[in-house]
Amino acid sequence: MTPLLSVEDLHKHFPDRVGALRAVDGVSFQIKPGETLGLVGESGCGKSTVGRTILRLYKPTSGRIVLEGRDIAPLQESALRPLRRDVQMVFQDPFSSLNPRSRIGRILEEPFVVWGEGRARDRRDQVVALLERVGLGAEAADRYPHELSGGQRQRVGIARALALKPKLIVCDEAVSALDVSVRAQIINLLVDLQRTLGIAYLFISHDLAVVEHVSNRVAVMYLGRIVEIASADQLWSNPIHPYTRALFDASPKLPAAAGQKRAVLEGDLPSAIDPPSGCRFHTRCRFATDVCRRVEPIVWQAAPGHSVACHHAEALSMAEAIPTAQQNGILKGSRHDNASAL
Amino acid sequence: MAVLKVEDLSVQFRTAQGVVRAVDRVSFEIRAGETLAVVGESGSGKSVTALAIMRLLPRHGSTRVSGRVMLGERDLVGLADAEMQRVRGNQISMVFQEPMTSLNPLMRIGEQIEEGIRRHQNVSAAVSRRRAVELLDQVRIADPHRRVDEFPHTLSGGMRQRVMIAMALACEPKLLIADEPTTALDVTVQAQILELLATLRKTMNMSMLLITHDLSIVADTAERTLVMYAGRIVEAAATGEILARPAHPYTRGLLGSLPKPRAAGRSRDRLTEIPGAVPPLHALPAGCSFAERCQRADAVCRTDRPEARTVTHDRLAVCHFAVAEAI
């Protein structure tokens, strides 16, 4: 199937006093229509910057963002405008992402007004349809954001993203600020909407359990790079990259694995202004050898659709099922290898 | 033996919307050397309980605290301010959620750690300084001799939380209250901090009150767990029991709403939802606060407030229909 979105060797650097902060530094992936790609990593890894660059809220430093066959990376704002309705966003904070002085009806009507769609009366009907779609009643249209609970506000945020029938929604930590009992409601809503409307999601989150639940495929980011990408099933049954394994080890599980000592990752995330040489993870990696300190790892394909950027990926994967190794020998960051691998 | 006994603690705030009972007749004890977790969502009263124990709530007419907080023979609720200052940071200390805002940005790390030591112990500057370096080493900050003279902004979030812990431990308290100590931290750093707290608790033979919204971190961390909802304790039991056989419908709902690992190749199930949201504290229903969201609720739940019932030995649930059931 042709991808809905194809990101190729994307870079986004922010100028800084002492140099460029390389928030996104050579990232490639694809999203098919109607699928969910999970994007996980810790704060500062660049996952939110990826989301915002795809939305073209940021202008990429280099690379291609191909949306339905068209590269939107170099487009000017005027050329971008007609494409904006295809990609929408749901934000983390349902408190600050809704205008406190607008009624919910007005907030949801705004996309139609901006696009000059329908007459006032039709728009009112569309607002009610949107509210019902996200499980809120028509009466919510007359409320102000402060009158709603956090979960209800996030439903409004989702309804607003749905208004223009987008093909892709970037969910940036969309359920992270919600209480546990409400989070399940919103996750179910997102999954249901995808099933009925066929929307694709880029689901950005630090919460591995949630990402596993909602995603078809998952990419793991570390310091501006994707270190591993695979189907959710494959990644959870056979994580290969040492960082992926460390993330899995660190996340608390229920029920707690009895007596299991967790392998705790030492140290902190290095600076993205002056990232470590070679493999960026080598400063914290138990398996790091000399080559890791000197040479950037190539992308190795563990299985169809399962790519790992690690010098020792093949050896590490041997502990588990032995995949058909096809070392393709292309440096990660040159775009063809990733595009074909993913 | 109990280090701290909380008896019938209530906290009320007078607000524009009416009187809010943020904590409503809460009783529990923390035993010597144990970690007790208090789990709840926002508005459950878990943090206000901690602040009431530490006497850190605002002291104007609109706040009312009643009940007893017994530290040994002394009731902290009625203690004179000067007395309370000798308890705070000395016998009981606290680690807060936000390591970014709870350190003074204008003071060197060492000075901030020494402040508590100098306040509570009659020691020289040289001794307190040596102690500060030791503490930094104890919380596993590399190169403590250099770090002791640095300012907070040079440290990462995880390192700052380590400094907070060092400050809290400076006077070897009997009880450490940790209010969401890892919520602002990344998952790999969270694992480091939880492990550090567990180790220090053992070596120092200290008790810990761990306040969290995250049920999944209590499994590895706490011997016993309390679940709070809308200002009240709804369930109390050994952590393993609560996770395996929750007795209160709310606890069952919370556990059910967590995504669980799925079998490979299986399609995703819907998560179990708890319908609705936490009711506003100034307008709690007459009966059980959870009744409106509870699948099991009966007429009696809407009229009568349930009292704590013993489910099995050492287990309490505040529900008319409490039964311990495997999930």
XYZ file of C-alpha atoms in Angstrom, chain B residues 50-284:
235
model
C 0.796 14.713 53.272
C 0.775 18.491 53.623
C -1.465 18.208 56.694
C 0.949 15.747 58.307
C 3.842 18.137 57.623
C 1.726 21.137 58.691
C 2.427 22.850 55.390
C -1.148 23.856 54.606
C -2.007 27.571 54.421
C -2.885 28.881 57.843
C -5.741 31.205 57.324
C -9.328 31.042 58.452
C -10.467 29.216 55.333
C -8.521 26.025 56.130
C -9.616 23.693 58.923
C -7.661 20.655 60.026
C -9.076 18.256 62.581
C -8.120 14.860 63.913
C -4.763 13.644 65.201
C -1.362 12.952 63.674
C 0.554 11.048 66.329
C 4.334 10.957 66.093
C 5.117 8.797 69.101
C 3.328 10.465 72.006
C 3.005 13.842 70.330
C 0.081 15.090 68.284
C 1.475 17.161 65.409
C -1.870 18.819 64.657
C -1.790 20.955 67.812
C 1.964 21.380 68.124
C 3.420 24.868 68.569
C 5.167 26.215 65.450
C 8.594 26.213 67.050
C 8.146 22.573 68.085
C 6.930 21.638 64.618
C 10.031 23.184 63.079
C 12.111 20.793 65.118
C 10.141 17.878 63.677
C 10.093 19.002 60.071
C 13.216 18.066 58.135
C 14.500 16.278 61.225
C 12.142 13.448 62.164
C 9.915 13.708 59.114
C 11.074 15.087 55.790
C 9.512 15.413 52.431
C 10.486 15.084 48.771
C 8.278 16.926 46.301
C 7.230 16.229 42.756
C 8.941 19.094 40.997
C 12.717 18.928 41.307
C 12.894 21.962 39.020
C 11.063 24.345 41.323
C 11.756 22.964 44.772
C 15.441 23.871 44.866
C 16.536 27.455 45.404
C 18.123 28.512 42.091
C 20.335 31.117 43.796
C 21.932 28.804 46.354
C 24.680 26.299 45.805
C 23.595 22.699 46.239
C 25.854 22.179 49.226
C 24.446 25.197 51.074
C 20.927 23.910 50.580
C 21.779 20.523 52.040
C 23.747 22.080 54.892
C 20.927 24.413 55.825
C 18.896 21.591 57.365
C 21.868 20.041 59.107
C 22.917 23.347 60.671
C 19.370 24.047 61.755
C 18.819 20.761 63.549
C 22.288 19.758 64.686
C 24.843 21.741 66.583
C 27.769 21.132 64.247
C 30.540 23.231 62.742
C 30.592 24.443 59.156
C 33.342 21.959 58.336
C 31.319 19.038 59.644
C 28.127 19.998 57.841
C 30.069 20.505 54.639
C 31.644 17.056 54.922
C 28.194 15.636 55.599
C 26.785 17.343 52.475
C 29.470 15.722 50.313
C 28.768 12.352 51.946
C 25.060 12.708 51.275
C 25.634 13.549 47.610
C 27.773 10.452 47.368
C 25.065 8.428 49.106
C 22.465 9.478 46.548
C 25.018 8.474 43.885
C 25.907 11.802 42.427
C 29.217 11.374 40.677
C 32.028 13.727 41.685
C 30.306 15.047 44.849
C 33.235 17.306 45.836
C 32.741 19.341 42.704
C 28.936 19.130 42.569
C 28.524 20.438 46.097
C 29.505 23.925 44.904
C 27.334 23.963 41.814
C 23.999 25.633 41.278
C 20.801 23.667 40.573
C 20.534 24.781 36.929
C 23.620 22.769 36.036
C 21.880 19.526 37.010
C 19.413 17.351 35.104
C 15.958 16.577 36.504
C 17.047 13.210 37.853
C 20.115 14.710 39.534
C 18.027 17.465 41.104
C 15.672 14.876 42.528
C 18.721 13.130 43.992
C 19.731 16.419 45.634
C 16.200 16.762 47.037
C 16.518 13.274 48.484
C 19.929 14.110 49.955
C 18.404 17.171 51.636
C 15.519 15.129 53.001
C 17.849 12.487 54.393
C 20.338 14.926 55.921
C 19.078 14.466 59.480
C 18.245 10.778 59.131
C 14.496 11.130 59.540
C 12.306 8.312 60.817
C 9.818 8.990 58.078
C 10.244 10.219 54.521
C 7.173 11.502 52.701
C 7.680 11.280 48.945
C 4.932 13.106 47.039
C 4.983 11.887 43.416
C 8.797 11.773 43.520
C 9.144 10.375 40.000
C 6.129 11.794 38.180
C 8.106 14.561 36.489
C 10.915 12.191 35.500
C 11.511 9.956 32.505
C 10.941 6.256 32.859
C 14.623 5.244 32.970
C 15.337 7.973 35.538
C 12.213 6.974 37.470
C 13.619 3.463 37.802
C 16.916 4.885 39.107
C 15.201 7.061 41.721
C 12.840 4.329 42.942
C 15.746 1.953 43.322
C 17.749 4.580 45.188
C 14.859 5.277 47.572
C 14.405 1.568 48.273
C 18.102 1.072 49.021
C 18.371 4.127 51.251
C 15.244 3.168 53.137
C 16.743 -0.194 53.959
C 20.209 1.038 54.940
C 18.781 3.856 57.067
C 15.912 1.779 58.434
C 13.482 4.536 57.576
C 9.750 4.405 56.854
C 8.332 5.942 53.715
C 4.981 7.362 52.742
C 4.885 7.202 48.945
C 2.194 9.286 47.311
C 1.465 8.474 43.690
C -1.201 8.371 41.016
C 0.543 5.449 39.336
C -0.604 2.026 40.508
C 2.085 0.318 38.465
C 4.963 1.722 40.538
C 3.630 0.559 43.899
C 4.090 -3.118 43.026
C 7.881 -2.973 43.399
C 7.987 -0.286 46.033
C 5.418 -0.516 48.811
C 4.488 -3.198 51.347
C 1.025 -1.787 51.886
C -1.194 0.448 49.774
C -4.074 2.794 50.498
C -6.396 3.855 47.709
C -8.043 7.238 48.085
C -11.059 8.600 46.245
C -12.703 11.996 46.694
C -11.028 12.646 50.039
C -11.590 9.258 51.628
C -9.642 6.045 51.906
C -11.638 3.450 49.983
C -9.315 0.497 50.336
C -6.271 -0.520 52.383
C -4.329 -3.746 52.089
C -0.992 -5.385 51.411
C 0.121 -4.213 47.960
C 0.175 -7.694 46.456
C -3.369 -8.311 47.682
C -4.676 -5.048 46.273
C -3.131 -5.684 42.877
C -4.211 -9.315 42.653
C -7.578 -9.207 44.400
C -8.880 -5.654 44.661
C -11.918 -5.427 46.928
C -13.285 -1.989 46.063
C -14.980 -1.458 42.676
C -12.926 1.712 42.180
C -9.634 -0.135 42.656
C -10.863 -2.837 40.312
C -11.777 -0.176 37.767
C -8.379 1.510 38.059
C -6.548 -1.748 37.490
C -8.830 -2.653 34.612
C -8.230 0.642 32.867
C -4.469 0.080 32.615
C -3.385 -1.305 29.232
C -2.073 -4.827 29.627
C 0.429 -6.555 27.389
C -1.440 -8.367 24.658
C -0.577 -11.746 23.262
C 1.384 -11.517 20.016
C -0.828 -11.344 16.953
C -3.984 -10.740 18.940
C -5.935 -7.651 18.143
C -6.297 -5.055 20.838
C -9.150 -5.295 23.287
C -10.983 -2.248 24.467
C -9.798 -1.010 27.819
C -12.235 -1.237 30.681
C -13.498 2.258 31.333
C -14.683 3.830 34.533
C -17.518 5.978 33.229
C -17.795 9.651 34.148
C -15.339 11.685 36.185
C -14.493 12.360 39.836
C -17.382 14.398 41.339
C -16.589 17.955 42.437
C -15.575 17.887 46.114
C -17.884 20.735 47.076
C -20.915 18.815 45.820
C -20.364 15.210 46.819
